[in-house]
Coordinates of N, CA and C in Angstrom, one line a residue:
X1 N -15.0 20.7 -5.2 CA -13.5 21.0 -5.3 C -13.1 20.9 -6.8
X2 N -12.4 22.3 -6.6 CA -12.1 21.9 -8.4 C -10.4 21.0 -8.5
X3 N -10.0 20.5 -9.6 CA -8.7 20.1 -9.9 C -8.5 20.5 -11.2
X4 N -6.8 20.5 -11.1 CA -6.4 20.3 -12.9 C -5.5 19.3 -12.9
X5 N -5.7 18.2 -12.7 CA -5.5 17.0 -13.2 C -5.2 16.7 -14.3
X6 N -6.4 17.0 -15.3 CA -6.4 16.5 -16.4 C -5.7 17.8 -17.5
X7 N -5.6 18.7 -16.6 CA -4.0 20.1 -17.6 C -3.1 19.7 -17.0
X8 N -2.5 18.9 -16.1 CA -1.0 18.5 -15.4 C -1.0 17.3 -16.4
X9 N -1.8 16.3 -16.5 CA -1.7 14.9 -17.1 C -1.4 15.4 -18.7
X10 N -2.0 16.5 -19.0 CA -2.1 16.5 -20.7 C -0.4 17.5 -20.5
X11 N -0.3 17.9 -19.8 CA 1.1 18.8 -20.0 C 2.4 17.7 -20.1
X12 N 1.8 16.5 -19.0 CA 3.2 15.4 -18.5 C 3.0 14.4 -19.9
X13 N 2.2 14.5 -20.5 CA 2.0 13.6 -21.9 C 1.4 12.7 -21.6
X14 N 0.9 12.1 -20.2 CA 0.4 10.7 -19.6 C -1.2 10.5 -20.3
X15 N -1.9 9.3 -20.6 CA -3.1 9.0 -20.7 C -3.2 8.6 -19.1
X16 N -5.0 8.8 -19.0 CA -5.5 8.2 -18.0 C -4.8 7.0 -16.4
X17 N -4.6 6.2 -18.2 CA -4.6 5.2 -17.9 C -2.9 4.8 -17.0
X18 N -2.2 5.0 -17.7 CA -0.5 6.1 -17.6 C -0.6 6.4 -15.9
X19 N -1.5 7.2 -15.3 CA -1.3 8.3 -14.7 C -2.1 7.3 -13.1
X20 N -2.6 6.5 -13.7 CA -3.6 5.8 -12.8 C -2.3 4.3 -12.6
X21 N -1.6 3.7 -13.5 CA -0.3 2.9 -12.8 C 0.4 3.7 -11.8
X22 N 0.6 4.9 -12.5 CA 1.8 5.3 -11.5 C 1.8 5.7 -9.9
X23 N 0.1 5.7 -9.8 CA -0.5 6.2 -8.5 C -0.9 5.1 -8.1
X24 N -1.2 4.3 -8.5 CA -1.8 2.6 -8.0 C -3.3 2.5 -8.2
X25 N -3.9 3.4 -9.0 CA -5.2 3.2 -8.5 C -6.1 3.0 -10.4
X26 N -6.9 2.7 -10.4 CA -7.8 2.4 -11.8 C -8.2 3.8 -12.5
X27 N -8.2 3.6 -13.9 CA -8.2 4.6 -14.4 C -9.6 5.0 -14.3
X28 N -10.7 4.3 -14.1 CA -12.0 4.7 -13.5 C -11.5 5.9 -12.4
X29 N -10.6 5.5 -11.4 CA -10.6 6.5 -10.2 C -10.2 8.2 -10.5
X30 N -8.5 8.0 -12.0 CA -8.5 9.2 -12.8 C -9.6 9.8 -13.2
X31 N -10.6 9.2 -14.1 CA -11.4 10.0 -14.4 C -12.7 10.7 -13.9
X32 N -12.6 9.5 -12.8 CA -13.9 10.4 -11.8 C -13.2 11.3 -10.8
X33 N -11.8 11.7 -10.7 CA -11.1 12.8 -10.1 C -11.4 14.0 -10.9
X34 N -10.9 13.4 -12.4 CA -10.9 15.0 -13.3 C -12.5 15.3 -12.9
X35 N -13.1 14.4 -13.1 CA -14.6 15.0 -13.7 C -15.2 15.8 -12.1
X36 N -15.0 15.3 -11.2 CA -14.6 15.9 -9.7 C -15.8 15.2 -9.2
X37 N -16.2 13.9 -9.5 CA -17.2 13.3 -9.1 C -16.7 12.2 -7.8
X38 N -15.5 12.2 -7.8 CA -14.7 12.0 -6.3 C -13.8 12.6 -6.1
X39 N -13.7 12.7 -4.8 CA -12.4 13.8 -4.2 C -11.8 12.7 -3.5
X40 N -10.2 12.7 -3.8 CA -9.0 11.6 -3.3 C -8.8 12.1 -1.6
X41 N -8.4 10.8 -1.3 CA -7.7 10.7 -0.1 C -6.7 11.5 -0.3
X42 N -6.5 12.0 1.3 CA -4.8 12.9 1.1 C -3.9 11.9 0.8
X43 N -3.4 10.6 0.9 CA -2.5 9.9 0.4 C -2.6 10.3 -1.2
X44 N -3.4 10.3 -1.5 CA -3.7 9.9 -3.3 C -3.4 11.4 -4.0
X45 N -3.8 12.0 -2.9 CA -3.6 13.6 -3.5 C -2.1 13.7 -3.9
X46 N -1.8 13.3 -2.5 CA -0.1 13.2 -2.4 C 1.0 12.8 -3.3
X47 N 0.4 11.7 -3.6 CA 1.0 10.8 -4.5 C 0.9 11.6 -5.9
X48 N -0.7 12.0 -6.4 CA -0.5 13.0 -8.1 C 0.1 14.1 -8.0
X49 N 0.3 14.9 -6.5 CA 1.2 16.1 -6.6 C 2.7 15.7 -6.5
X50 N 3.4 14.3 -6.4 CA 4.7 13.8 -6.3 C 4.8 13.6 -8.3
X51 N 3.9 12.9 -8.3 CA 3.9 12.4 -9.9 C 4.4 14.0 -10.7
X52 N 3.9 14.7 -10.3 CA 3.7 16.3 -11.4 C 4.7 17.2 -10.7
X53 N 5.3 17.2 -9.7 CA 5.9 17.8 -8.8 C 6.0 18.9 -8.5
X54 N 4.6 19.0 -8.5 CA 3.7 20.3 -7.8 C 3.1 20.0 -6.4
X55 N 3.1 21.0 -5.8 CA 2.3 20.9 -4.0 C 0.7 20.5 -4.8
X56 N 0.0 19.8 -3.6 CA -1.1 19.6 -3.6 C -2.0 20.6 -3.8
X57 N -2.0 21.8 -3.1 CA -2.5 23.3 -3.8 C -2.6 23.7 -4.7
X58 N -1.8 23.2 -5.5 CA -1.7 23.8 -7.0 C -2.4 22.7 -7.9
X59 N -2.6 21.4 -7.5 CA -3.8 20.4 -8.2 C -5.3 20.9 -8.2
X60 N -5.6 21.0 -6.8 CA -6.5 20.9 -6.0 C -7.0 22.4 -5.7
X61 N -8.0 22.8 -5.7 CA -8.7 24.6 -5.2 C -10.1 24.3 -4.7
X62 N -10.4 24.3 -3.3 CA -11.5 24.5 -2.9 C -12.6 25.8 -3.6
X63 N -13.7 25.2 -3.5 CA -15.0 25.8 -4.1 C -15.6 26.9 -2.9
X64 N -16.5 27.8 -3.3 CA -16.7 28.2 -1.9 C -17.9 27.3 -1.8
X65 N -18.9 26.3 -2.1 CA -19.6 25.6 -1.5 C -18.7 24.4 -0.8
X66 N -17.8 24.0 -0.6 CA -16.9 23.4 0.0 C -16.7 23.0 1.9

C-alpha cells in the first residue's frame, strides 16, 4: 500500500515526532507508516486523515499486489 504521509506531514510543517503526539502513537510507528513497512489500523488511518483534513483515500492508495 502506498501512502503520502510523509508529503501531507512536510506540507503541514509537522516532524515525525509532531505528527506521532497528535495521533497517540510513537514516532517509530510514523516512520514505519511512511516507509510502508506497516499498514495502520482504520482507527489510525482515521485519525492522520482528521489531522491533514483529507479523506483516507487521499493518504492511502492500494497497490495492485494488495
Amino acid at each position: 500500500m502506498k501512502n503520502k504521509i510523509k508529503i501531507y506531514r512536510a506540507k503541514f510543517e509537522l516532524t515525525q515526532a509532531q505528527l506521532a503526539e497528535l495521533v497517540h502513537v510513537s514516532r517509530q510507528s510514523i516512520n514505519a507508516i511512511e516507509k510502508a513497512k506497516y499498514i495502520p489500523s482504520t482507527v489510525l488511518a482515521l485519525k492522520l486523515a482528521s489531522v491533514f483534513e483529507v479523506k483516507v483515500e487521499d493518504l492511502f492508495e492500494l497497490e495492485e499486489h494488495d
